[in-house]
Coordinates of C-alpha atoms in Angstrom, one line a residue:
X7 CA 27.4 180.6 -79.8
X8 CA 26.7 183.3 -77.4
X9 CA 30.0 185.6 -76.7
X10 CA 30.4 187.5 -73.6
X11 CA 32.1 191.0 -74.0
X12 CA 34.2 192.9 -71.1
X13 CA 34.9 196.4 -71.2
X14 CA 35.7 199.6 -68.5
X15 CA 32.9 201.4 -70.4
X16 CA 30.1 200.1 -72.1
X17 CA 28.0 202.6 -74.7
X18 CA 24.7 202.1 -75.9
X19 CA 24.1 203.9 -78.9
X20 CA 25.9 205.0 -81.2
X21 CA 25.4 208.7 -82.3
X22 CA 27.5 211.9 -81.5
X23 CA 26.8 211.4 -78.0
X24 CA 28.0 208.0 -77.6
X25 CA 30.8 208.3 -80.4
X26 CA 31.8 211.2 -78.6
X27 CA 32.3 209.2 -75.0
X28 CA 33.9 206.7 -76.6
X29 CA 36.5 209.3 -78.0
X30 CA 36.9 210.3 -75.0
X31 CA 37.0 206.7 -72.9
X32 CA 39.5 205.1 -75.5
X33 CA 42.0 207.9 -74.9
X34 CA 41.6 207.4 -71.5
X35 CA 42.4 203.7 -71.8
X36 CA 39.3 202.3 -71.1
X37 CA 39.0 200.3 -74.4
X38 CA 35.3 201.7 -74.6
X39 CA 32.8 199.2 -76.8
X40 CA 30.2 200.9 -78.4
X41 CA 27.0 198.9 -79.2
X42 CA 25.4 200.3 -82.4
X43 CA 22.0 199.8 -81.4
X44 CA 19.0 200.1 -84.3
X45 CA 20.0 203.5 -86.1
X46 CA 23.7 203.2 -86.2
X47 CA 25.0 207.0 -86.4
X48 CA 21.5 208.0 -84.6
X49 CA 19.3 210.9 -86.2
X50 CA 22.4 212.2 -88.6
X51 CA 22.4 209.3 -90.7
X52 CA 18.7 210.5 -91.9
X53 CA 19.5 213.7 -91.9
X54 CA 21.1 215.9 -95.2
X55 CA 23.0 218.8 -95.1
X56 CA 24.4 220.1 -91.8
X57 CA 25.5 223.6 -91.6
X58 CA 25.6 224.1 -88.0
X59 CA 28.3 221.7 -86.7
X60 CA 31.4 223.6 -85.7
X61 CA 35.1 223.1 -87.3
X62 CA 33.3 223.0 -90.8
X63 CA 33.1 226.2 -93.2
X64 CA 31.2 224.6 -95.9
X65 CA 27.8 222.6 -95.5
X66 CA 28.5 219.1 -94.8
X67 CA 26.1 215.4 -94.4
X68 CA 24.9 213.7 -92.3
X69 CA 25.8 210.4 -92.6
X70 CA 29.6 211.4 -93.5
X71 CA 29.7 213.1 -90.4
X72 CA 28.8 209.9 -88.2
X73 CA 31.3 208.2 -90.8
X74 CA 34.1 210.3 -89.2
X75 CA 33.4 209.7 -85.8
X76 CA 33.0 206.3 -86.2
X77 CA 36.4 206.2 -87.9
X78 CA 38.1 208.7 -85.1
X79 CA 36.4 205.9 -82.3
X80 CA 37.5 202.8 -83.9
X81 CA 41.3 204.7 -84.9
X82 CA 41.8 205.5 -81.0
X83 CA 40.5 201.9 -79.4
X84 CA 37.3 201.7 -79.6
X85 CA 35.6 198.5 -80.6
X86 CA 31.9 199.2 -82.1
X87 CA 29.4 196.5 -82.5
X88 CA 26.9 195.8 -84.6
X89 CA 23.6 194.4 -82.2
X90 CA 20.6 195.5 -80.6
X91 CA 20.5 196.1 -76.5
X92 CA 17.2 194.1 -75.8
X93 CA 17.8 194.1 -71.8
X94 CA 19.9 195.5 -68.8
X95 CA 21.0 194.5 -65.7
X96 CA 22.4 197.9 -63.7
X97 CA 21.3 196.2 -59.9
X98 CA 24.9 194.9 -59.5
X99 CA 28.3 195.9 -60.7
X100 CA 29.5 194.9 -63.4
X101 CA 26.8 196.3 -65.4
X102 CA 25.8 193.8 -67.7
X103 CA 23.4 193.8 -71.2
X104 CA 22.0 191.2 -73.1
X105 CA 22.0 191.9 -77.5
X106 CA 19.8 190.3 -80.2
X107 CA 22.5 188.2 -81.2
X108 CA 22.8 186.9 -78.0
X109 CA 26.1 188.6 -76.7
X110 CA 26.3 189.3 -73.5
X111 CA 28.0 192.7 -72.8
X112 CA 29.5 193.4 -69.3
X113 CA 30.8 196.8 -68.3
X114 CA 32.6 198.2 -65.0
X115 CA 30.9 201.9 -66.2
X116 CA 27.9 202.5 -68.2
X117 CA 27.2 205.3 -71.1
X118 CA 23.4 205.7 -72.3
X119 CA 23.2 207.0 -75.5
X120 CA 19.9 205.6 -76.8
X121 CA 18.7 208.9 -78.0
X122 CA 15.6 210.2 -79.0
X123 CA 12.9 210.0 -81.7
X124 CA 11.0 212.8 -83.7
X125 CA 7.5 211.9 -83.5
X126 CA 6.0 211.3 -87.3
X127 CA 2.6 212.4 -88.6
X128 CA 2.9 208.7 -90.8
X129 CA 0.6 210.6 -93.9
X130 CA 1.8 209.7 -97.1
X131 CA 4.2 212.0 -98.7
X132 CA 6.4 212.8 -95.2
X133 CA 9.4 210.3 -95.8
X134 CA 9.5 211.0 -99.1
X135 CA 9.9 214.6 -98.9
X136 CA 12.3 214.4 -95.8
X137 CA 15.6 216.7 -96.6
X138 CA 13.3 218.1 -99.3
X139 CA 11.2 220.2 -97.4
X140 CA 9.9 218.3 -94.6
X141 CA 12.0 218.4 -91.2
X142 CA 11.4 217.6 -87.4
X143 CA 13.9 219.9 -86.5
X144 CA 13.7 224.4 -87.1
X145 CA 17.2 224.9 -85.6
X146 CA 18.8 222.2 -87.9
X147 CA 17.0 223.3 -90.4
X148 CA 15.6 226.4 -90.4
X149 CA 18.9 228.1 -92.0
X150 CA 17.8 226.7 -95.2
X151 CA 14.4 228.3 -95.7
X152 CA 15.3 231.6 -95.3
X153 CA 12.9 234.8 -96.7
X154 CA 10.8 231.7 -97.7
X155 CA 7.3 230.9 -96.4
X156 CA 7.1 228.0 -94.0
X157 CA 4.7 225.9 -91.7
X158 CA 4.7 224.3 -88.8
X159 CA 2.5 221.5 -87.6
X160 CA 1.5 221.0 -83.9
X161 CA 0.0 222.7 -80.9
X162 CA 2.4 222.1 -78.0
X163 CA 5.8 223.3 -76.7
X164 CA 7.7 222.2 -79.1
X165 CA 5.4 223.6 -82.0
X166 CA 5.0 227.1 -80.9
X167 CA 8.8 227.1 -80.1
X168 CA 9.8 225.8 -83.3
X169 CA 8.0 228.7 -85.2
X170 CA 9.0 231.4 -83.1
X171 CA 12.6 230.1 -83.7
X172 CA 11.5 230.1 -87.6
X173 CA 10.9 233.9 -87.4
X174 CA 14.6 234.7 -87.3
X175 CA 14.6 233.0 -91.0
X176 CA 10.9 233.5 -92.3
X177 CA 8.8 236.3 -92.5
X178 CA 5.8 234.3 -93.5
X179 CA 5.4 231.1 -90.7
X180 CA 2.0 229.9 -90.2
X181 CA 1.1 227.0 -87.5
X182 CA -1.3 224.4 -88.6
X183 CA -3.1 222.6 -85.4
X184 CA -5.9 219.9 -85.8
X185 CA -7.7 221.7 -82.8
X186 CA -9.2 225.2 -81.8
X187 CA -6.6 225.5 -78.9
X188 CA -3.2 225.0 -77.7
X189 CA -1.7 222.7 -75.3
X190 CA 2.0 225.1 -75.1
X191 CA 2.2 226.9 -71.8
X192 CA -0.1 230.2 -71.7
X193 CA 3.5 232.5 -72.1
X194 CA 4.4 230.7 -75.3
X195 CA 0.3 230.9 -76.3
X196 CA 1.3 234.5 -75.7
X197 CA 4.7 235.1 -77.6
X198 CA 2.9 233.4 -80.5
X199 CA -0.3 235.4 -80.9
X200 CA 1.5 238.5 -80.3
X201 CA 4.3 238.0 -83.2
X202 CA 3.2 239.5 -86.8
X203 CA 5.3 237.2 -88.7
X204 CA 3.3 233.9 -87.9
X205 CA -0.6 232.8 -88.5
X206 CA -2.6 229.9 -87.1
X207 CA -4.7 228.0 -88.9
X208 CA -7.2 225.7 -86.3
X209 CA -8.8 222.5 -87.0
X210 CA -6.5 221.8 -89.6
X211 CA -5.1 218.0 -89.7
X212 CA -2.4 217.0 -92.5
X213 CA -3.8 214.8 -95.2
X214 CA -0.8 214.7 -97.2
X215 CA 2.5 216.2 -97.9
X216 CA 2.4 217.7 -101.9
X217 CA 5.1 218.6 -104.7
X218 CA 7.5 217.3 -107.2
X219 CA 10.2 214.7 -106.0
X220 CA 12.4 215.2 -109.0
X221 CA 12.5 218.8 -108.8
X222 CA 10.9 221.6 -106.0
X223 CA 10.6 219.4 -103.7
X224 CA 8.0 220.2 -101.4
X225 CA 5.2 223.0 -102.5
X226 CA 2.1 222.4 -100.6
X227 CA 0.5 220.6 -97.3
X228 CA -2.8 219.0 -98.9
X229 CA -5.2 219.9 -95.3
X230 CA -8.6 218.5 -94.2
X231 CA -10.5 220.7 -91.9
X232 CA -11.5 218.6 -88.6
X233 CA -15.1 220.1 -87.8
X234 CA -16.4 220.7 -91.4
X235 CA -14.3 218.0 -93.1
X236 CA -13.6 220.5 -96.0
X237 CA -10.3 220.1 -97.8
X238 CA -7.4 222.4 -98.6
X239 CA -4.1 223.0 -99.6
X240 CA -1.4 225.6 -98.5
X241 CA 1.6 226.7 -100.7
X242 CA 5.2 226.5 -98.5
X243 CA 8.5 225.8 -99.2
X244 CA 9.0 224.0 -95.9
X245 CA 6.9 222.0 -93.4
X246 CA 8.4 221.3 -89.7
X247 CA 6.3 218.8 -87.9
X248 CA 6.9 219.3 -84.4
X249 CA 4.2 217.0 -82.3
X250 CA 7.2 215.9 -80.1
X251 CA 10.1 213.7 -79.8
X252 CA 10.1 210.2 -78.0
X253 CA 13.5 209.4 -75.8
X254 CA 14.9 205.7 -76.5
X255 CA 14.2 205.0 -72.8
X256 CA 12.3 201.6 -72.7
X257 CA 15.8 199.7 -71.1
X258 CA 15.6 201.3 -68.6
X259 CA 11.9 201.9 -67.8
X260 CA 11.6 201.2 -63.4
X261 CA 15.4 200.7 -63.1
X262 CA 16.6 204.7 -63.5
X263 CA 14.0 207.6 -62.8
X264 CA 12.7 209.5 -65.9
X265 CA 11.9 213.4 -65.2
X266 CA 8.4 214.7 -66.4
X267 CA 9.1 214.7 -69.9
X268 CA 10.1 211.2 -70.0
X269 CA 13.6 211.3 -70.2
X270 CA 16.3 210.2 -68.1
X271 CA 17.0 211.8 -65.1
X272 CA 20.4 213.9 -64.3
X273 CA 22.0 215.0 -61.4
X274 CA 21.7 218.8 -62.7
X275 CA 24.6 219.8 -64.7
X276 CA 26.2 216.5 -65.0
X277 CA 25.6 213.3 -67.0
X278 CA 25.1 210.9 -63.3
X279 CA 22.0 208.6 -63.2
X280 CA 20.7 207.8 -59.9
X281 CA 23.2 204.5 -60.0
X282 CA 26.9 205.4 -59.7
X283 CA 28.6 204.4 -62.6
X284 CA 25.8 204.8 -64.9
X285 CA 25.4 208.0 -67.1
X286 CA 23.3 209.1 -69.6
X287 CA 24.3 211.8 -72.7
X288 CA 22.3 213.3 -75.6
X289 CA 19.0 212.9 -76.5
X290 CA 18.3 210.3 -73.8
X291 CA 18.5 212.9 -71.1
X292 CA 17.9 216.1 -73.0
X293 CA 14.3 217.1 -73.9
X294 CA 16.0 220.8 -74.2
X295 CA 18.6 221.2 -76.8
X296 CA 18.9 218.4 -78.9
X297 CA 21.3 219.5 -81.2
X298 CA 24.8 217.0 -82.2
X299 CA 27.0 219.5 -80.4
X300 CA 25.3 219.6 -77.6
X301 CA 25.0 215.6 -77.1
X302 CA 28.8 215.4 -78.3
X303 CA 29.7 217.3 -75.3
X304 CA 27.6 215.6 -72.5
X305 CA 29.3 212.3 -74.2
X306 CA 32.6 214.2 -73.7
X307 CA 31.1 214.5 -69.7
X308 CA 29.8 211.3 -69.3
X309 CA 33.3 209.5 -70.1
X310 CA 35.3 212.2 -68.1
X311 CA 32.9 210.9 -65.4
X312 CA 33.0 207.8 -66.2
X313 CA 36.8 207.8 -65.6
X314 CA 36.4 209.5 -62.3
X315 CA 34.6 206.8 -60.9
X316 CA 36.5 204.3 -62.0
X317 CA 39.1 205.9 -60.3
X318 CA 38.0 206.8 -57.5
X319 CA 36.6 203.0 -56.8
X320 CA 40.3 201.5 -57.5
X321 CA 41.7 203.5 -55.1
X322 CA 38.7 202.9 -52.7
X323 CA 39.6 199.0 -53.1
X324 CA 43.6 199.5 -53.2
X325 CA 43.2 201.3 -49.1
X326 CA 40.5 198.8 -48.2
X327 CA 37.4 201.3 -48.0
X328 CA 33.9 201.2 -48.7
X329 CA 33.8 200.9 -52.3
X330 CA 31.8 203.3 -54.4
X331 CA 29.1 200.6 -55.7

């Protein structure tokens, strides 16, 4: 039977972003309910070694990391929740979502911490060799591969960013693109060609990821050429693909306004939708940074906000004014 769930601030997702609003809301007293949502932990749980979270000396994981939060969440009031958001209901107040399992989850302030997706070639070889010398991310991992020859695979933004960034670490970056031009902005285009550390090689698409699961780990990126349909391999230690990340924003596709990238839009500098007493954090609303610190903190926002509203509306009701939704 169908259970309906009340809470002063309802969190989908479940990542440092929403963990960290949660933190936040249950110390508050809001008695915060986070709902887990498909990837519970969100991209840390798939990800290995993390060396660039702060308050640690030593490399830590992933997944134990989301363990933590979870735990600090749950030890200061949070309820978490294992289901899946399938729809929401942010025209009238309380906010209200409907799970998978049926629930039905009602909240007087909303947190959206859906996150985002790296976008996958899908060739054989890539999940396997994920942590072991495939990655979607050079800042989280680019640490690891340095003085070592690395590639990175795309022709946009995000791919001539990711191996400039790569040249802090490598001396040796080369950028594989299955075209004969780029779609990045001409002054990326520019920064690229101009940088002796990093080669292109054009009308390359992957065929396959190569090297020795039991051992090296990745060696090689097995190539086929896209005009003469000759194939090749190159050596590397490490291969980023970087074709692009996809924010968790279906929920809320023609109820809140998405900025040109496709991901939730802010009032600048603050986690505020367009509906008061709806915020986004992380991923969700950050095509920028997308680091964990970066999405704890705008969690750590979006519940500070969260309990400004909720103030500021009681105390709208208590001298009989126009309330703030």
């Amino acid at each position: 039977m169908a259970t309906t769930h009340t809470t002063r601030m309802l969190i989908i997702g479940s990542g440092p972003a929403g963990l960290s609003a949660a933190i936040y809301g249950a110390r508050a007293g809001m008695k915060p309910i986070v709902v887990q949502g498909l990837q519970p932990g969100g991209q840390l749980t798939i990800t290995t070694d993390v060396e660039n979270y702060p308050g640690f000396r030593d490399v830590i994981q992933g997944p134990w990391l989301m363990q933590e939060m979870q735990a600090q969440a749950e030890h200061v009031g949070t309820r978490i929740l294992w289901d899946t958001i399938t729809s929401v209901d942010i025209s009238g107040w309380p906010f209200r979502a409907i799970g998978d399992s049926g629930d039905i989850y009602e909240g007087e302030t909303l947190v959206i911490a859906t996150g985002a997706q790296a976008k996958w070639l899908g060739v054989p070889g890539e999940a396997e060799f994920g942590g072991k010398g495939v990655s979607a991310c050079a800042t989280c991992d680019g640490f690891f591969y340095r003085g070592k020859k690395v590639v990175v695979i795309g022709g946009g933004n995000t791919a001539v960013e990711e191996a400039l960034y790569l040249t802090n670490h490598s001396q040796d970056v080369t950028l594989i693109h299955r075209r004969d031009s780029l779609r990045a902005e001409r002054i990326l285009q520019d920064r690229l060609f101009a940088h002796p550390n990093i080669t292109v090689m054009w009308n390359k698409a992957v065929d396959h990821f190569v090297g020795d699961l039991g051992g090296a780990g990745l060696t090689a990126v097995a190539l086929v050429d896209t005009v003469t349909c000759e194939r090749s391999q190159v050596v590397t230690d490490g291969a980023f693909v970087a074709i692009g990340h996809a924010p968790a924003v279906e929920l809320f596709k023609g109820k809140l306004p998405l900025d040109d990238a496709g991901y939730l839009k802010v009032e600048p500098g603050t986690p505020k939708t367009q509906v008061p007493g709806v915020f986004a954090c992380g991923d969700v609303m950050d095509h920028v940074y997308r680091q964990a610190v970066t999405a704890a903190g705008t969690g750590c926002m979006a519940a500070l906000d969260a309990e400004r509203f909720l103030a500021e509306r009681e105390f709208a009701v208590a001298s009989h004014a126009e309330p703030v939704v």
